[in-house]
Amino acid sequence: MKTAVVTGGASGIGRGIAERLRSDGFHVATLDLNPPAEDDLAFRADVTDPEQVAAAVDAIRGRIGPVTVLVNSAGLDGFKRFRNLSFAEWQRVIEVNLHGVFHAAQTVLPDMFDAGWGRIVNISSSSTHSGQPFMAHYVAAKSAVNGLTKALALELGPSGITVNAVTPGFIDTPMLRKSEEAGRLGGTVDEHIARTPVRRVGTPADLAATCSFLIAEEAGYITGQIIGVNGGRNT
Ligand code: NAP
């Protein structure tokens, strides 16, 4: 049985992906800031801290084996006019969304090289297709994740490792509902649904199905791709 690590796996999209990969037959461990106490494969690690990530991955290796699947879903959004954005706010959003992917990927790659097989899926954002006002730090970080995805796909393909990014748009998670409550969506979720081509909000299961496919053996010819899951809001 292969071992998968899902960062941000305690909530929203990451949680949906972890559940789906479990039902696909993977051993799944999660890394998160606040892991659920009842799950003994949920590890506490801040993805911006390489030592915490390394310690958690070492424990996972010891418990369930080398990690050959990595889904990077840990993320932090932010909403502020660029001219008022402090460098510390800019830096934290870049650290979580971009540096977190760097640390997690570097930590698990030795296992993938040893296996001659691996799958990395980065959860990016549909805002990278269109831009998004008041989210310059977030859009910059996620756009960098798309670039990292393409570069790694070329570099790691010869080692049997595929690297893809999925760009969600408007997925019903705590992150989306917090934005709605704070009035940052430019309308309610229901108002947005009326303007969404498929006329519904996305779900973690929509992302989980996409990840499940990209991780499957038969997706081995798909790498370096940025795949939108957004109900047609971005084409
Ligand atoms: P979510 O429910 O807030 O889940 C994000 C998870 O990441 C949370 O469990 C959070 O922990 C964790 N996390 C945050 N910072 C972390 C850190 N430094 N180290 C470890 N874990 C950390 O949000 P979501 O909507 O599922 O988002 C998942 C991914 O999809 C994110 O990368 C997000 O940017 C992306 N995304 C979501 C949407 C959407 O519509 N929902 C759209 C585009 C992109 P805490 O809750 O304890 O902080």
PDB file of C-alpha atoms and ligand atoms in Angstrom:
ATOM      1  CA  MET A   1       0.000   0.000   0.000  1.00  0.00           C
ATOM      2  CA  LYS A   2       1.452   3.400  -0.968  1.00  0.00           C
ATOM      3  CA  THR A   3       1.796   6.220   1.545  1.00  0.00           C
ATOM      4  CA  ALA A   4       0.353   9.656   0.781  1.00  0.00           C
ATOM      5  CA  VAL A   5       0.863  12.883   2.703  1.00  0.00           C
ATOM      6  CA  VAL A   6      -1.714  15.659   2.452  1.00  0.00           C
ATOM      7  CA  THR A   7      -0.736  19.040   3.908  1.00  0.00           C
ATOM      8  CA  GLY A   8      -3.656  21.084   5.204  1.00  0.00           C
ATOM      9  CA  GLY A   9      -5.478  17.773   5.536  1.00  0.00           C
ATOM     10  CA  ALA A  10      -7.457  18.764   8.649  1.00  0.00           C
ATOM     11  CA  SER A  11      -9.872  21.058   6.833  1.00  0.00           C
ATOM     12  CA  GLY A  12     -11.753  21.772   3.649  1.00  0.00           C
ATOM     13  CA  ILE A  13     -10.196  20.620   0.394  1.00  0.00           C
ATOM     14  CA  GLY A  14      -7.268  18.835   2.063  1.00  0.00           C
ATOM     15  CA  ARG A  15      -9.614  16.872   4.294  1.00  0.00           C
ATOM     16  CA  GLY A  16     -11.721  15.830   1.299  1.00  0.00           C
ATOM     17  CA  ILE A  17      -8.603  14.717  -0.574  1.00  0.00           C
ATOM     18  CA  ALA A  18      -7.307  12.725   2.411  1.00  0.00           C
ATOM     19  CA  GLU A  19     -10.660  10.903   2.751  1.00  0.00           C
ATOM     20  CA  ARG A  20     -10.751  10.121  -0.975  1.00  0.00           C
ATOM     21  CA  LEU A  21      -7.178   8.791  -1.065  1.00  0.00           C
ATOM     22  CA  ARG A  22      -7.964   6.565   1.921  1.00  0.00           C
ATOM     23  CA  SER A  23     -10.900   5.101   0.047  1.00  0.00           C
ATOM     24  CA  ASP A  24      -8.624   4.686  -3.008  1.00  0.00           C
ATOM     25  CA  GLY A  25      -6.445   2.408  -0.870  1.00  0.00           C
ATOM     26  CA  PHE A  26      -3.573   4.653   0.210  1.00  0.00           C
ATOM     27  CA  HIS A  27      -2.142   4.979   3.694  1.00  0.00           C
ATOM     28  CA  VAL A  28      -2.815   8.688   4.270  1.00  0.00           C
ATOM     29  CA  ALA A  29      -1.135  10.948   6.792  1.00  0.00           C
ATOM     30  CA  THR A  30      -1.904  14.629   7.147  1.00  0.00           C
ATOM     31  CA  LEU A  31       0.152  17.634   8.232  1.00  0.00           C
ATOM     32  CA  ASP A  32      -1.633  20.597   9.733  1.00  0.00           C
ATOM     33  CA  LEU A  33      -1.415  23.381  12.303  1.00  0.00           C
ATOM     34  CA  ASN A  34      -4.282  21.909  14.350  1.00  0.00           C
ATOM     35  CA  PRO A  35      -4.516  18.182  13.625  1.00  0.00           C
ATOM     36  CA  PRO A  36      -7.578  16.333  14.922  1.00  0.00           C
ATOM     37  CA  ALA A  37      -6.599  14.538  18.146  1.00  0.00           C
ATOM     38  CA  GLU A  38      -8.635  11.419  17.300  1.00  0.00           C
ATOM     39  CA  ASP A  39      -6.650  10.721  14.079  1.00  0.00           C
ATOM     40  CA  ASP A  40      -3.316   9.080  14.880  1.00  0.00           C
ATOM     41  CA  LEU A  41      -2.068   9.735  11.339  1.00  0.00           C
ATOM     42  CA  ALA A  42      -2.710  13.482  11.653  1.00  0.00           C
ATOM     43  CA  PHE A  43       0.568  15.240  12.462  1.00  0.00           C
ATOM     44  CA  ARG A  44       1.168  18.769  13.672  1.00  0.00           C
ATOM     45  CA  ALA A  45       3.541  20.714  11.456  1.00  0.00           C
ATOM     46  CA  ASP A  46       3.716  24.265  10.240  1.00  0.00           C
ATOM     47  CA  VAL A  47       4.668  23.831   6.578  1.00  0.00           C
ATOM     48  CA  THR A  48       6.767  27.000   6.722  1.00  0.00           C
ATOM     49  CA  ASP A  49       9.143  25.320   9.177  1.00  0.00           C
ATOM     50  CA  PRO A  50      11.408  22.751   7.486  1.00  0.00           C
ATOM     51  CA  GLU A  51      12.358  21.123  10.803  1.00  0.00           C
ATOM     52  CA  GLN A  52       8.725  20.519  11.759  1.00  0.00           C
ATOM     53  CA  VAL A  53       7.985  19.116   8.304  1.00  0.00           C
ATOM     54  CA  ALA A  54      11.040  16.828   8.432  1.00  0.00           C
ATOM     55  CA  ALA A  55      10.146  15.569  11.934  1.00  0.00           C
ATOM     56  CA  ALA A  56       6.555  14.791  10.901  1.00  0.00           C
ATOM     57  CA  VAL A  57       7.619  13.046   7.681  1.00  0.00           C
ATOM     58  CA  ASP A  58      10.202  10.986   9.587  1.00  0.00           C
ATOM     59  CA  ALA A  59       7.461   9.856  11.968  1.00  0.00           C
ATOM     60  CA  ILE A  60       5.199   8.996   9.017  1.00  0.00           C
ATOM     61  CA  ARG A  61       7.974   6.985   7.328  1.00  0.00           C
ATOM     62  CA  GLY A  62       8.537   5.094  10.560  1.00  0.00           C
ATOM     63  CA  ARG A  63       4.845   4.349  11.060  1.00  0.00           C
ATOM     64  CA  ILE A  64       3.535   3.649   7.553  1.00  0.00           C
ATOM     65  CA  GLY A  65       6.432   3.718   5.116  1.00  0.00           C
ATOM     66  CA  PRO A  66       8.135   5.900   2.512  1.00  0.00           C
ATOM     67  CA  VAL A  67       6.060   8.722   1.087  1.00  0.00           C
ATOM     68  CA  THR A  68       5.482   8.516  -2.665  1.00  0.00           C
ATOM     69  CA  VAL A  69       2.392  10.743  -2.953  1.00  0.00           C
ATOM     70  CA  LEU A  70       2.303  14.369  -1.819  1.00  0.00           C
ATOM     71  CA  VAL A  71      -0.675  16.711  -2.034  1.00  0.00           C
ATOM     72  CA  ASN A  72       0.064  20.289  -0.972  1.00  0.00           C
ATOM     73  CA  SER A  73      -3.230  21.785   0.176  1.00  0.00           C
ATOM     74  CA  ALA A  74      -2.131  23.867   3.195  1.00  0.00           C
ATOM     75  CA  GLY A  75      -2.890  27.443   2.317  1.00  0.00           C
ATOM     76  CA  LEU A  76      -3.497  30.888   3.704  1.00  0.00           C
ATOM     77  CA  ASP A  77      -5.398  33.596   1.890  1.00  0.00           C
ATOM     78  CA  GLY A  78      -5.351  37.298   2.577  1.00  0.00           C
ATOM     79  CA  PHE A  79      -7.349  40.312   1.549  1.00  0.00           C
ATOM     80  CA  LYS A  80      -5.923  43.807   1.671  1.00  0.00           C
ATOM     81  CA  ARG A  81      -5.404  46.744  -0.645  1.00  0.00           C
ATOM     82  CA  PHE A  82      -1.843  46.430  -2.000  1.00  0.00           C
ATOM     83  CA  ARG A  83      -0.835  49.898  -0.889  1.00  0.00           C
ATOM     84  CA  ASN A  84      -1.716  48.962   2.728  1.00  0.00           C
ATOM     85  CA  LEU A  85      -0.137  45.507   2.660  1.00  0.00           C
ATOM     86  CA  SER A  86       2.781  45.211   5.070  1.00  0.00           C
ATOM     87  CA  PHE A  87       5.853  43.260   4.066  1.00  0.00           C
ATOM     88  CA  ALA A  88       5.220  40.899   7.004  1.00  0.00           C
ATOM     89  CA  GLU A  89       1.719  40.105   5.666  1.00  0.00           C
ATOM     90  CA  TRP A  90       3.117  39.636   2.160  1.00  0.00           C
ATOM     91  CA  GLN A  91       5.854  37.370   3.495  1.00  0.00           C
ATOM     92  CA  ARG A  92       3.556  35.122   5.583  1.00  0.00           C
ATOM     93  CA  VAL A  93       1.227  34.423   2.651  1.00  0.00           C
ATOM     94  CA  ILE A  94       4.225  33.656   0.400  1.00  0.00           C
ATOM     95  CA  GLU A  95       5.766  31.464   3.109  1.00  0.00           C
ATOM     96  CA  VAL A  96       2.674  29.313   3.652  1.00  0.00           C
ATOM     97  CA  ASN A  97       1.532  28.960   0.041  1.00  0.00           C
ATOM     98  CA  LEU A  98       4.911  28.791  -1.738  1.00  0.00           C
ATOM     99  CA  HIS A  99       7.661  27.968   0.755  1.00  0.00           C
ATOM    100  CA  GLY A 100       5.379  25.329   2.304  1.00  0.00           C
ATOM    101  CA  VAL A 101       5.322  23.503  -1.035  1.00  0.00           C
ATOM    102  CA  PHE A 102       9.127  23.782  -1.259  1.00  0.00           C
ATOM    103  CA  HIS A 103       9.669  22.279   2.202  1.00  0.00           C
ATOM    104  CA  ALA A 104       7.160  19.450   1.793  1.00  0.00           C
ATOM    105  CA  ALA A 105       8.409  18.487  -1.676  1.00  0.00           C
ATOM    106  CA  GLN A 106      12.090  18.557  -0.696  1.00  0.00           C
ATOM    107  CA  THR A 107      11.377  16.444   2.376  1.00  0.00           C
ATOM    108  CA  VAL A 108       9.536  13.628   0.592  1.00  0.00           C
ATOM    109  CA  LEU A 109      11.479  13.584  -2.695  1.00  0.00           C
ATOM    110  CA  PRO A 110      14.194  11.168  -1.498  1.00  0.00           C
ATOM    111  CA  ASP A 111      11.459   8.514  -0.984  1.00  0.00           C
ATOM    112  CA  MET A 112      10.130   9.111  -4.502  1.00  0.00           C
ATOM    113  CA  PHE A 113      13.622   8.901  -6.013  1.00  0.00           C
ATOM    114  CA  ASP A 114      14.230   5.619  -4.163  1.00  0.00           C
ATOM    115  CA  ALA A 115      10.909   4.229  -5.419  1.00  0.00           C
ATOM    116  CA  GLY A 116      11.444   5.496  -8.987  1.00  0.00           C
ATOM    117  CA  TRP A 117       7.825   6.645  -8.774  1.00  0.00           C
ATOM    118  CA  GLY A 118       6.001   9.587  -7.283  1.00  0.00           C
ATOM    119  CA  ARG A 119       3.062  11.919  -7.553  1.00  0.00           C
ATOM    120  CA  ILE A 120       2.963  15.553  -6.436  1.00  0.00           C
ATOM    121  CA  VAL A 121      -0.254  17.563  -6.708  1.00  0.00           C
ATOM    122  CA  ASN A 122      -0.194  21.226  -5.701  1.00  0.00           C
ATOM    123  CA  ILE A 123      -3.461  22.940  -4.811  1.00  0.00           C
ATOM    124  CA  SER A 124      -3.084  26.369  -6.387  1.00  0.00           C
ATOM    125  CA  SER A 125      -5.924  28.815  -7.144  1.00  0.00           C
ATOM    126  CA  SER A 126      -8.162  29.935  -9.992  1.00  0.00           C
ATOM    127  CA  SER A 127      -7.070  33.477  -9.115  1.00  0.00           C
ATOM    128  CA  THR A 128      -3.863  32.689 -10.993  1.00  0.00           C
ATOM    129  CA  HIS A 129      -5.871  32.576 -14.249  1.00  0.00           C
ATOM    130  CA  SER A 130      -7.561  35.932 -13.836  1.00  0.00           C
ATOM    131  CA  GLY A 131      -5.827  37.840 -11.050  1.00  0.00           C
ATOM    132  CA  GLN A 132      -7.764  39.049  -8.018  1.00  0.00           C
ATOM    133  CA  PRO A 133      -7.831  42.536  -6.528  1.00  0.00           C
ATOM    134  CA  PHE A 134      -6.745  42.896  -2.884  1.00  0.00           C
ATOM    135  CA  MET A 135      -5.032  39.502  -2.985  1.00  0.00           C
ATOM    136  CA  ALA A 136      -1.691  40.431  -4.588  1.00  0.00           C
ATOM    137  CA  HIS A 137       0.371  38.364  -2.120  1.00  0.00           C
ATOM    138  CA  TYR A 138      -1.877  35.304  -2.518  1.00  0.00           C
ATOM    139  CA  VAL A 139      -2.063  35.502  -6.322  1.00  0.00           C
ATOM    140  CA  ALA A 140       1.718  36.001  -6.502  1.00  0.00           C
ATOM    141  CA  ALA A 141       2.330  32.971  -4.268  1.00  0.00           C
ATOM    142  CA  LYS A 142      -0.076  30.686  -6.121  1.00  0.00           C
ATOM    143  CA  SER A 143       1.251  31.841  -9.526  1.00  0.00           C
ATOM    144  CA  ALA A 144       4.724  30.902  -8.312  1.00  0.00           C
ATOM    145  CA  VAL A 145       3.350  27.472  -7.336  1.00  0.00           C
ATOM    146  CA  ASN A 146       2.142  27.038 -10.931  1.00  0.00           C
ATOM    147  CA  GLY A 147       5.634  27.908 -12.198  1.00  0.00           C
ATOM    148  CA  LEU A 148       7.272  25.582  -9.682  1.00  0.00           C
ATOM    149  CA  THR A 149       4.907  22.815 -10.790  1.00  0.00           C
ATOM    150  CA  LYS A 150       5.981  23.162 -14.432  1.00  0.00           C
ATOM    151  CA  ALA A 151       9.695  23.357 -13.621  1.00  0.00           C
ATOM    152  CA  LEU A 152       9.575  20.313 -11.327  1.00  0.00           C
ATOM    153  CA  ALA A 153       7.573  18.312 -13.857  1.00  0.00           C
ATOM    154  CA  LEU A 154      10.401  18.708 -16.378  1.00  0.00           C
ATOM    155  CA  GLU A 155      13.114  17.992 -13.836  1.00  0.00           C
ATOM    156  CA  LEU A 156      11.470  15.015 -12.112  1.00  0.00           C
ATOM    157  CA  GLY A 157       9.758  13.311 -15.059  1.00  0.00           C
ATOM    158  CA  PRO A 158      12.850  11.205 -15.868  1.00  0.00           C
ATOM    159  CA  SER A 159      12.728   9.881 -12.268  1.00  0.00           C
ATOM    160  CA  GLY A 160       9.145   8.615 -12.663  1.00  0.00           C
ATOM    161  CA  ILE A 161       7.608  11.491 -10.710  1.00  0.00           C
ATOM    162  CA  THR A 162       4.708  13.561 -12.055  1.00  0.00           C
ATOM    163  CA  VAL A 163       3.928  17.047 -10.774  1.00  0.00           C
ATOM    164  CA  ASN A 164       0.642  18.814 -11.483  1.00  0.00           C
ATOM    165  CA  ALA A 165      -1.310  21.722 -10.052  1.00  0.00           C
ATOM    166  CA  VAL A 166      -5.048  21.990  -9.573  1.00  0.00           C
ATOM    167  CA  THR A 167      -6.586  25.461  -9.500  1.00  0.00           C
ATOM    168  CA  PRO A 168      -9.829  25.468  -7.486  1.00  0.00           C
ATOM    169  CA  GLY A 169     -12.350  28.252  -7.756  1.00  0.00           C
ATOM    170  CA  PHE A 170     -15.164  28.835  -5.324  1.00  0.00           C
ATOM    171  CA  ILE A 171     -15.083  25.674  -3.238  1.00  0.00           C
ATOM    172  CA  ASP A 172     -17.337  25.411  -0.171  1.00  0.00           C
ATOM    173  CA  THR A 173     -14.809  25.273   2.676  1.00  0.00           C
ATOM    174  CA  PRO A 174     -14.166  27.225   5.879  1.00  0.00           C
ATOM    175  CA  MET A 175     -11.834  29.511   3.866  1.00  0.00           C
ATOM    176  CA  LEU A 176     -14.632  30.440   1.440  1.00  0.00           C
ATOM    177  CA  ARG A 177     -17.252  30.904   4.160  1.00  0.00           C
ATOM    178  CA  LYS A 178     -14.892  33.122   6.184  1.00  0.00           C
ATOM    179  CA  SER A 179     -14.435  35.298   3.088  1.00  0.00           C
ATOM    180  CA  GLU A 180     -18.212  35.450   2.620  1.00  0.00           C
ATOM    181  CA  GLU A 181     -18.731  36.455   6.258  1.00  0.00           C
ATOM    182  CA  ALA A 182     -16.090  39.151   5.961  1.00  0.00           C
ATOM    183  CA  GLY A 183     -17.829  40.556   2.853  1.00  0.00           C
ATOM    184  CA  ARG A 184     -14.811  39.846   0.646  1.00  0.00           C
ATOM    185  CA  LEU A 185     -16.565  37.920  -2.103  1.00  0.00           C
ATOM    186  CA  GLY A 186     -18.385  40.838  -3.667  1.00  0.00           C
ATOM    187  CA  GLY A 187     -21.712  39.127  -2.903  1.00  0.00           C
ATOM    188  CA  THR A 188     -22.967  36.011  -1.167  1.00  0.00           C
ATOM    189  CA  VAL A 189     -22.086  32.475  -2.176  1.00  0.00           C
ATOM    190  CA  ASP A 190     -25.655  32.082  -3.511  1.00  0.00           C
ATOM    191  CA  GLU A 191     -25.302  35.176  -5.682  1.00  0.00           C
ATOM    192  CA  HIS A 192     -22.066  33.777  -7.098  1.00  0.00           C
ATOM    193  CA  ILE A 193     -23.743  30.436  -7.793  1.00  0.00           C
ATOM    194  CA  ALA A 194     -26.250  32.242 -10.021  1.00  0.00           C
ATOM    195  CA  ARG A 195     -23.309  33.498 -12.126  1.00  0.00           C
ATOM    196  CA  THR A 196     -21.413  30.179 -12.151  1.00  0.00           C
ATOM    197  CA  PRO A 197     -21.922  28.255 -15.417  1.00  0.00           C
ATOM    198  CA  VAL A 198     -22.670  24.920 -13.685  1.00  0.00           C
ATOM    199  CA  ARG A 199     -24.906  26.741 -11.127  1.00  0.00           C
ATOM    200  CA  ARG A 200     -23.436  25.347  -7.943  1.00  0.00           C
ATOM    201  CA  VAL A 201     -20.585  25.908  -5.547  1.00  0.00           C
ATOM    202  CA  GLY A 202     -17.660  23.486  -5.783  1.00  0.00           C
ATOM    203  CA  THR A 203     -17.025  20.890  -3.080  1.00  0.00           C
ATOM    204  CA  PRO A 204     -13.900  19.302  -1.619  1.00  0.00           C
ATOM    205  CA  ALA A 205     -15.091  16.112  -3.344  1.00  0.00           C
ATOM    206  CA  ASP A 206     -14.676  17.834  -6.738  1.00  0.00           C
ATOM    207  CA  LEU A 207     -11.022  18.452  -5.917  1.00  0.00           C
ATOM    208  CA  ALA A 208     -10.615  15.016  -4.397  1.00  0.00           C
ATOM    209  CA  ALA A 209     -11.823  13.352  -7.601  1.00  0.00           C
ATOM    210  CA  THR A 210      -9.332  15.366  -9.659  1.00  0.00           C
ATOM    211  CA  CYS A 211      -6.446  14.494  -7.323  1.00  0.00           C
ATOM    212  CA  SER A 212      -7.466  10.854  -7.251  1.00  0.00           C
ATOM    213  CA  PHE A 213      -7.231  10.757 -11.047  1.00  0.00           C
ATOM    214  CA  LEU A 214      -3.881  12.589 -11.216  1.00  0.00           C
ATOM    215  CA  ILE A 215      -2.396  10.232  -8.622  1.00  0.00           C
ATOM    216  CA  ALA A 216      -3.639   7.060 -10.292  1.00  0.00           C
ATOM    217  CA  GLU A 217      -1.252   4.889 -12.285  1.00  0.00           C
ATOM    218  CA  GLU A 218      -3.044   5.627 -15.570  1.00  0.00           C
ATOM    219  CA  ALA A 219      -2.365   9.380 -15.220  1.00  0.00           C
ATOM    220  CA  GLY A 220       1.373   8.814 -15.629  1.00  0.00           C
ATOM    221  CA  TYR A 221       1.468  10.696 -18.959  1.00  0.00           C
ATOM    222  CA  ILE A 222      -0.014  13.846 -17.374  1.00  0.00           C
ATOM    223  CA  THR A 223       2.585  16.138 -15.837  1.00  0.00           C
ATOM    224  CA  GLY A 224       3.332  19.853 -15.630  1.00  0.00           C
ATOM    225  CA  GLN A 225      -0.358  20.684 -16.083  1.00  0.00           C
ATOM    226  CA  ILE A 226      -2.445  23.363 -14.386  1.00  0.00           C
ATOM    227  CA  ILE A 227      -5.952  21.924 -14.153  1.00  0.00           C
ATOM    228  CA  GLY A 228      -8.913  24.182 -13.369  1.00  0.00           C
ATOM    229  CA  VAL A 229     -11.753  22.938 -11.139  1.00  0.00           C
ATOM    230  CA  ASN A 230     -14.041  25.944 -11.062  1.00  0.00           C
ATOM    231  CA  GLY A 231     -17.492  25.176 -12.510  1.00  0.00           C
ATOM    232  CA  GLY A 232     -16.617  27.124 -15.659  1.00  0.00           C
ATOM    233  CA  ARG A 233     -15.954  30.398 -13.828  1.00  0.00           C
ATOM    234  CA  ASN A 234     -12.521  30.519 -15.478  1.00  0.00           C
ATOM    235  CA  THR A 235     -12.035  29.103 -18.963  1.00  0.00           C
TER     236      THR A 235
HETATM  237  P1  NAP B   1      -9.097  25.671   4.706  1.00  0.00           P
HETATM  238  O1  NAP B   1     -10.375  24.973   4.982  1.00  0.00           O
HETATM  239  O2  NAP B   1      -8.752  26.924   5.453  1.00  0.00           O
HETATM  240  O3  NAP B   1      -7.899  24.613   4.819  1.00  0.00           O
HETATM  241  C1  NAP B   1      -6.558  25.005   4.780  1.00  0.00           C
HETATM  242  C2  NAP B   1      -5.811  24.175   5.796  1.00  0.00           C
HETATM  243  O4  NAP B   1      -4.415  24.546   5.740  1.00  0.00           O
HETATM  244  C3  NAP B   1      -6.286  24.442   7.244  1.00  0.00           C
HETATM  245  O5  NAP B   1      -6.418  23.214   7.941  1.00  0.00           O
HETATM  246  C4  NAP B   1      -5.158  25.282   7.827  1.00  0.00           C
HETATM  247  O6  NAP B   1      -5.012  25.150   9.218  1.00  0.00           O
HETATM  248  C5  NAP B   1      -3.968  24.681   7.090  1.00  0.00           C
HETATM  249  N1  NAP B   1      -2.806  25.550   7.183  1.00  0.00           N
HETATM  250  C6  NAP B   1      -2.764  26.891   7.045  1.00  0.00           C
HETATM  251  N2  NAP B   1      -1.527  27.336   7.231  1.00  0.00           N
HETATM  252  C7  NAP B   1      -0.755  26.242   7.500  1.00  0.00           C
HETATM  253  C8  NAP B   1       0.606  26.060   7.828  1.00  0.00           C
HETATM  254  N3  NAP B   1       1.448  27.092   7.913  1.00  0.00           N
HETATM  255  N4  NAP B   1       1.054  24.809   8.036  1.00  0.00           N
HETATM  256  C9  NAP B   1       0.217  23.742   7.986  1.00  0.00           C
HETATM  257  N5  NAP B   1      -1.086  23.861   7.693  1.00  0.00           N
HETATM  258  C10 NAP B   1      -1.571  25.100   7.472  1.00  0.00           C
HETATM  259  O7  NAP B   1      -9.033  26.115   3.175  1.00  0.00           O
HETATM  260  P2  NAP B   1      -9.417  25.337   1.819  1.00  0.00           P
HETATM  261  O8  NAP B   1     -10.417  26.161   1.146  1.00  0.00           O
HETATM  262  O9  NAP B   1      -9.615  23.892   2.036  1.00  0.00           O
HETATM  263  O10 NAP B   1      -8.042  25.547   1.043  1.00  0.00           O
HETATM  264  C11 NAP B   1      -7.193  24.461   0.642  1.00  0.00           C
HETATM  265  C12 NAP B   1      -6.290  24.957  -0.468  1.00  0.00           C
HETATM  266  O11 NAP B   1      -7.091  25.347  -1.588  1.00  0.00           O
HETATM  267  C13 NAP B   1      -5.489  26.197  -0.068  1.00  0.00           C
HETATM  268  O12 NAP B   1      -4.189  26.091  -0.583  1.00  0.00           O
HETATM  269  C14 NAP B   1      -6.252  27.331  -0.729  1.00  0.00           C
HETATM  270  O13 NAP B   1      -5.417  28.421  -0.991  1.00  0.00           O
HETATM  271  C15 NAP B   1      -6.742  26.649  -1.989  1.00  0.00           C
HETATM  272  N6  NAP B   1      -7.910  27.286  -2.609  1.00  0.00           N
HETATM  273  C16 NAP B   1      -9.159  27.213  -2.042  1.00  0.00           C
HETATM  274  C17 NAP B   1     -10.232  27.813  -2.706  1.00  0.00           C
HETATM  275  C18 NAP B   1     -11.642  27.759  -2.184  1.00  0.00           C
HETATM  276  O14 NAP B   1     -12.555  28.228  -2.887  1.00  0.00           O
HETATM  277  N7  NAP B   1     -11.901  27.217  -1.013  1.00  0.00           N
HETATM  278  C19 NAP B   1     -10.038  28.484  -3.914  1.00  0.00           C
HETATM  279  C20 NAP B   1      -8.757  28.534  -4.435  1.00  0.00           C
HETATM  280  C21 NAP B   1      -7.704  27.927  -3.792  1.00  0.00           C
HETATM  281  P3  NAP B   1      -5.801  26.159  10.207  1.00  0.00           P
HETATM  282  O15 NAP B   1      -7.247  26.136   9.776  1.00  0.00           O
HETATM  283  O16 NAP B   1      -5.555  25.591  11.560  1.00  0.00           O
HETATM  284  O17 NAP B   1      -5.178  27.509   9.986  1.00  0.00           O
END
